Coordinates of C-alpha atoms in Angstrom, one line a residue:
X273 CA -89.2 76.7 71.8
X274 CA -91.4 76.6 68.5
X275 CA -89.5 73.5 67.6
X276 CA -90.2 71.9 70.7
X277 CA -93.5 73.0 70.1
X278 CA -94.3 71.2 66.3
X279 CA -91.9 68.8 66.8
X280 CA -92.2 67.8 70.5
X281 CA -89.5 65.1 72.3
X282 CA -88.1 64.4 68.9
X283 CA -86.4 68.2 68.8
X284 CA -84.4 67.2 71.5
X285 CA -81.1 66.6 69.9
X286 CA -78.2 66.3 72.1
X287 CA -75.3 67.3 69.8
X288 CA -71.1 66.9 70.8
X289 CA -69.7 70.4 70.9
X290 CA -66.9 70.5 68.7
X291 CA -64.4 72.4 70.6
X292 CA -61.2 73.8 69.0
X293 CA -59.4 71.2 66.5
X294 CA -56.9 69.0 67.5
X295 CA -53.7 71.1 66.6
X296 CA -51.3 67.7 66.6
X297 CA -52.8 64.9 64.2
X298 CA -53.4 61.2 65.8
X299 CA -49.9 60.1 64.1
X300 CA -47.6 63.1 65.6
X301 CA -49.1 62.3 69.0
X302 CA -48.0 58.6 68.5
X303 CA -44.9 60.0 67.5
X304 CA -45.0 61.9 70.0
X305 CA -45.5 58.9 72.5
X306 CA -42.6 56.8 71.0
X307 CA -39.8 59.7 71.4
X308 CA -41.1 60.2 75.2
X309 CA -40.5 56.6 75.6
X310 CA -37.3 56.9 74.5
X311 CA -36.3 59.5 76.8
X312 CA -34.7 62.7 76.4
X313 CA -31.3 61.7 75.3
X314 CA -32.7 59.7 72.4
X315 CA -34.4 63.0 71.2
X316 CA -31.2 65.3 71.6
X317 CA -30.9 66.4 75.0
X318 CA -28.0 66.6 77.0
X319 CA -30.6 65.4 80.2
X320 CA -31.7 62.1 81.1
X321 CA -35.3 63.1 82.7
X322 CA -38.6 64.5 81.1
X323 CA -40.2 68.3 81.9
X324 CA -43.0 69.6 81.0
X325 CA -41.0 72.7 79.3
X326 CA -38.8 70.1 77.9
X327 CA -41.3 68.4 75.9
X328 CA -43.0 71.5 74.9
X329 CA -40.0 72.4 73.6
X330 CA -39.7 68.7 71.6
X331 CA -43.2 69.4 70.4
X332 CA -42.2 73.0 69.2
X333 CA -39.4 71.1 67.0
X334 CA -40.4 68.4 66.0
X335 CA -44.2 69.3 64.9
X336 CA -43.9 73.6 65.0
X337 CA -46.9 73.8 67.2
X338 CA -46.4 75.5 70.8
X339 CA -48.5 74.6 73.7
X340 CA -48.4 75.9 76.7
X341 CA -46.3 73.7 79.6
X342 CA -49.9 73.3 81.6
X343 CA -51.4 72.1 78.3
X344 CA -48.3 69.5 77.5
X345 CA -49.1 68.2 81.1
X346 CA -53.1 67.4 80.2
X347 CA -51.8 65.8 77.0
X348 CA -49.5 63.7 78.5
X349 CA -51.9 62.7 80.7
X350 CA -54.2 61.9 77.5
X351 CA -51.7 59.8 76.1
X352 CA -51.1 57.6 79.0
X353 CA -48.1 59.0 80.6
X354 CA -47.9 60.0 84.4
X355 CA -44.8 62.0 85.9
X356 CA -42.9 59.9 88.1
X357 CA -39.7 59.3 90.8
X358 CA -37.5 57.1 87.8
X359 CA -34.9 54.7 88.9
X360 CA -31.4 55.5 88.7
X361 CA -29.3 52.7 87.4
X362 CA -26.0 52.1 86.2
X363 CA -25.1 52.2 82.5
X364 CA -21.3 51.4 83.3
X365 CA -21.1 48.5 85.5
X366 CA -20.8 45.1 84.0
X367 CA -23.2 42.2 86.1
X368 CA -21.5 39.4 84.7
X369 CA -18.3 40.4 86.3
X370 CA -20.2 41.4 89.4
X371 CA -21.7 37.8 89.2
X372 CA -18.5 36.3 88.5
X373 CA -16.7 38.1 91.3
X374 CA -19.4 36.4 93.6
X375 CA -19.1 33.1 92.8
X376 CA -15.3 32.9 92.1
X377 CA -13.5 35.5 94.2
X378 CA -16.0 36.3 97.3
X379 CA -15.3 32.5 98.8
X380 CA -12.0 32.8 98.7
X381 CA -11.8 35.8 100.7
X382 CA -14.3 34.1 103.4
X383 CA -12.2 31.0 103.3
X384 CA -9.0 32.9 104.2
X385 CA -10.4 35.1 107.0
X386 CA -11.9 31.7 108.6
X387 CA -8.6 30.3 108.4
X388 CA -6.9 33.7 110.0
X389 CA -9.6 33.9 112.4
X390 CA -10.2 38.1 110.9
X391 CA -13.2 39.5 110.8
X392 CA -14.6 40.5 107.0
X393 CA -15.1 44.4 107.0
X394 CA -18.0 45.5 104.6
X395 CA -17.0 49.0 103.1
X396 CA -20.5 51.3 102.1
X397 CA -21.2 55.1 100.9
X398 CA -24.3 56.5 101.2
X399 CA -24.5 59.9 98.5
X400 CA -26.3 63.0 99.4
X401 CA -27.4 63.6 95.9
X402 CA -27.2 67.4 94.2
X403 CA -29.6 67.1 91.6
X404 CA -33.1 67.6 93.7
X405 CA -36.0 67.5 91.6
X406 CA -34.0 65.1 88.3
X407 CA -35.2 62.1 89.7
X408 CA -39.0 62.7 88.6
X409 CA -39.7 62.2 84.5
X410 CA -43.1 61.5 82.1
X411 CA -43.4 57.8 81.5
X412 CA -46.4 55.6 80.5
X413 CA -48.2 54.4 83.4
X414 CA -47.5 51.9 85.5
X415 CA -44.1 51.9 84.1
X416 CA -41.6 53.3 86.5
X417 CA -39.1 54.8 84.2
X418 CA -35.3 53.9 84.4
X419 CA -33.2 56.7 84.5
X420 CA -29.0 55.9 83.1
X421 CA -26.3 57.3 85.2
X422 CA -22.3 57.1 84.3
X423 CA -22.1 58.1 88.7
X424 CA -20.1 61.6 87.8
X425 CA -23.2 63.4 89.5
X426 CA -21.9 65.7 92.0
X427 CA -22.7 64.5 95.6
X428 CA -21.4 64.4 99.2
X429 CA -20.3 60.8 100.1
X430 CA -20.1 59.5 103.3
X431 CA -17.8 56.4 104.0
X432 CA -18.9 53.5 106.7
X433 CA -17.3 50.3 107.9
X434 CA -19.2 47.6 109.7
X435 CA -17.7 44.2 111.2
X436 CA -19.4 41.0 109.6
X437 CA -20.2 40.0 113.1
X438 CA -23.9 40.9 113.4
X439 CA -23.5 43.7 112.0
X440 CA -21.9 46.1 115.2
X441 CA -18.9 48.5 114.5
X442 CA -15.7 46.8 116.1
X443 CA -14.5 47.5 119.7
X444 CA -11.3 49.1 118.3
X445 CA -12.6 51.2 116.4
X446 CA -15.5 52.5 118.6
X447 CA -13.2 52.9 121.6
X448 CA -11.7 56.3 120.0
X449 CA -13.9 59.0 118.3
X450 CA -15.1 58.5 114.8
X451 CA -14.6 61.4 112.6
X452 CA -16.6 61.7 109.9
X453 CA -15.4 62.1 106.3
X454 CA -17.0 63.8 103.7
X455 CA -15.6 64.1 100.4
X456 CA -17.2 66.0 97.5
X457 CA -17.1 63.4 94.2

C-alpha cells in the first residue's frame, strides 16, 4: 500500500510467477517427442502401444527423472500428443502380391465359374480380439497412430460363407442348421 501510495498506477507490476523449474530440459523433451513417435518397440519394449506408466517409465531411463503417470499425461498433452484408438495393420502381408493376385489370378477364377455356371463363394472371419484396452496409444495429434501386428494375437474366430449372388447365403446350405464354429487362434 505505501508503494501504491508514492508511486501510484506505476507500482502496479504484474510479474509471471515462476513456478517449480522445468525438471526435463527443451532438448530431452524433443527427445522425448521423437522416441514417442517411434513407438514403443523402437525404445525397447516388447509392446506395440503407448501408456502413461510406460512412458514414465522411458522418462525414468532415459533422463533419471520420475514423474508421476498423471503428470506424464499433462506433458504429453504439452507436447502435442493425444491418446488415441491406433490402427492395426499388417507388418507381414505383401500388397504387391495381393495386387498381383487381383489382376492376374482373380479373373481367371470368375472366367471359369461363368463357364461352369458355379456360384463364387467369398470365405470371411471376423476376430473377437483379446487384448481390450491395446488398441489405444499417445501419438501427435491429428495423427492416428498405426499400430504393427504379425496376427498371432489370441482371438476367437468365427468363419462365414456367402454366395456372390447378392450377397444371400445359398439355399443348400440354409435348408439345414448352421452350426457355428469357433476356433481359438
Amino acid at each position: 500500500i505505501a508503494v501504491f501510495l508514492e508511486k501510484s498506477w506505476d507500482s502496479l507490476v504484474y510479474r509471471v510467477a515462476p513456478g517449480r523449474p522445468a525438471r526435463l530440459t527443451k532438448t530431452q523433451k524433443q527427445e522425448l517427442s521423437e522416441a514417442v513417435k517411434a513407438g514403443p518397440e523402437a525404445c525397447g519394449f516388447s509392446t506395440g502401444c503407448w501408456s502413461s506408466v510406460l512412458i514414465q517409465k522411458l522418462i525414468h531411463q532415459k533422463f533419471g527423472v520420475h514423474y508421476n503417470r498423471f503428470y506424464v499425461n499433462e506433458l504429453l498433452h504439452t507436447l502435442g500428443f493425444s491418446y488415441q484408438k491406433a490402427r492395426f495393420v499388417s507388418d507381414h502381408l505383401d500388397e504387391e502380391a495381393r495386387q498381383r493376385w487381383m489382376k492376374e489370378e482373380w479373373p481367371k477364377i470368375l472366367e471359369q465359374a461363368k463357364q461352369l455356371g458355379a456360384p463364387v463363394f467369398f470365405g470371411d472371419e471376423a476376430s473377437f480380439a483379446q487384448w481390450g484396452s491395446l488398441s489405444y496409444t499417445w501419438a501427435p495429434v491429428g495423427q492416428q497412430p498405426q499400430i504393427k501386428t504379425n496376427g498371432i494375437q489370441k482371438a476367437i474366430k468365427c468363419l462365414a460363407q456367402l454366395s456372390s449372388s447378392a450377397g444371400q447365403v445359398p439355399l443348400h446350405l440354409a435348408s439345414r442348421p448352421l452350426i457355428p464354429s469357433f476356433h481359438p487362434f
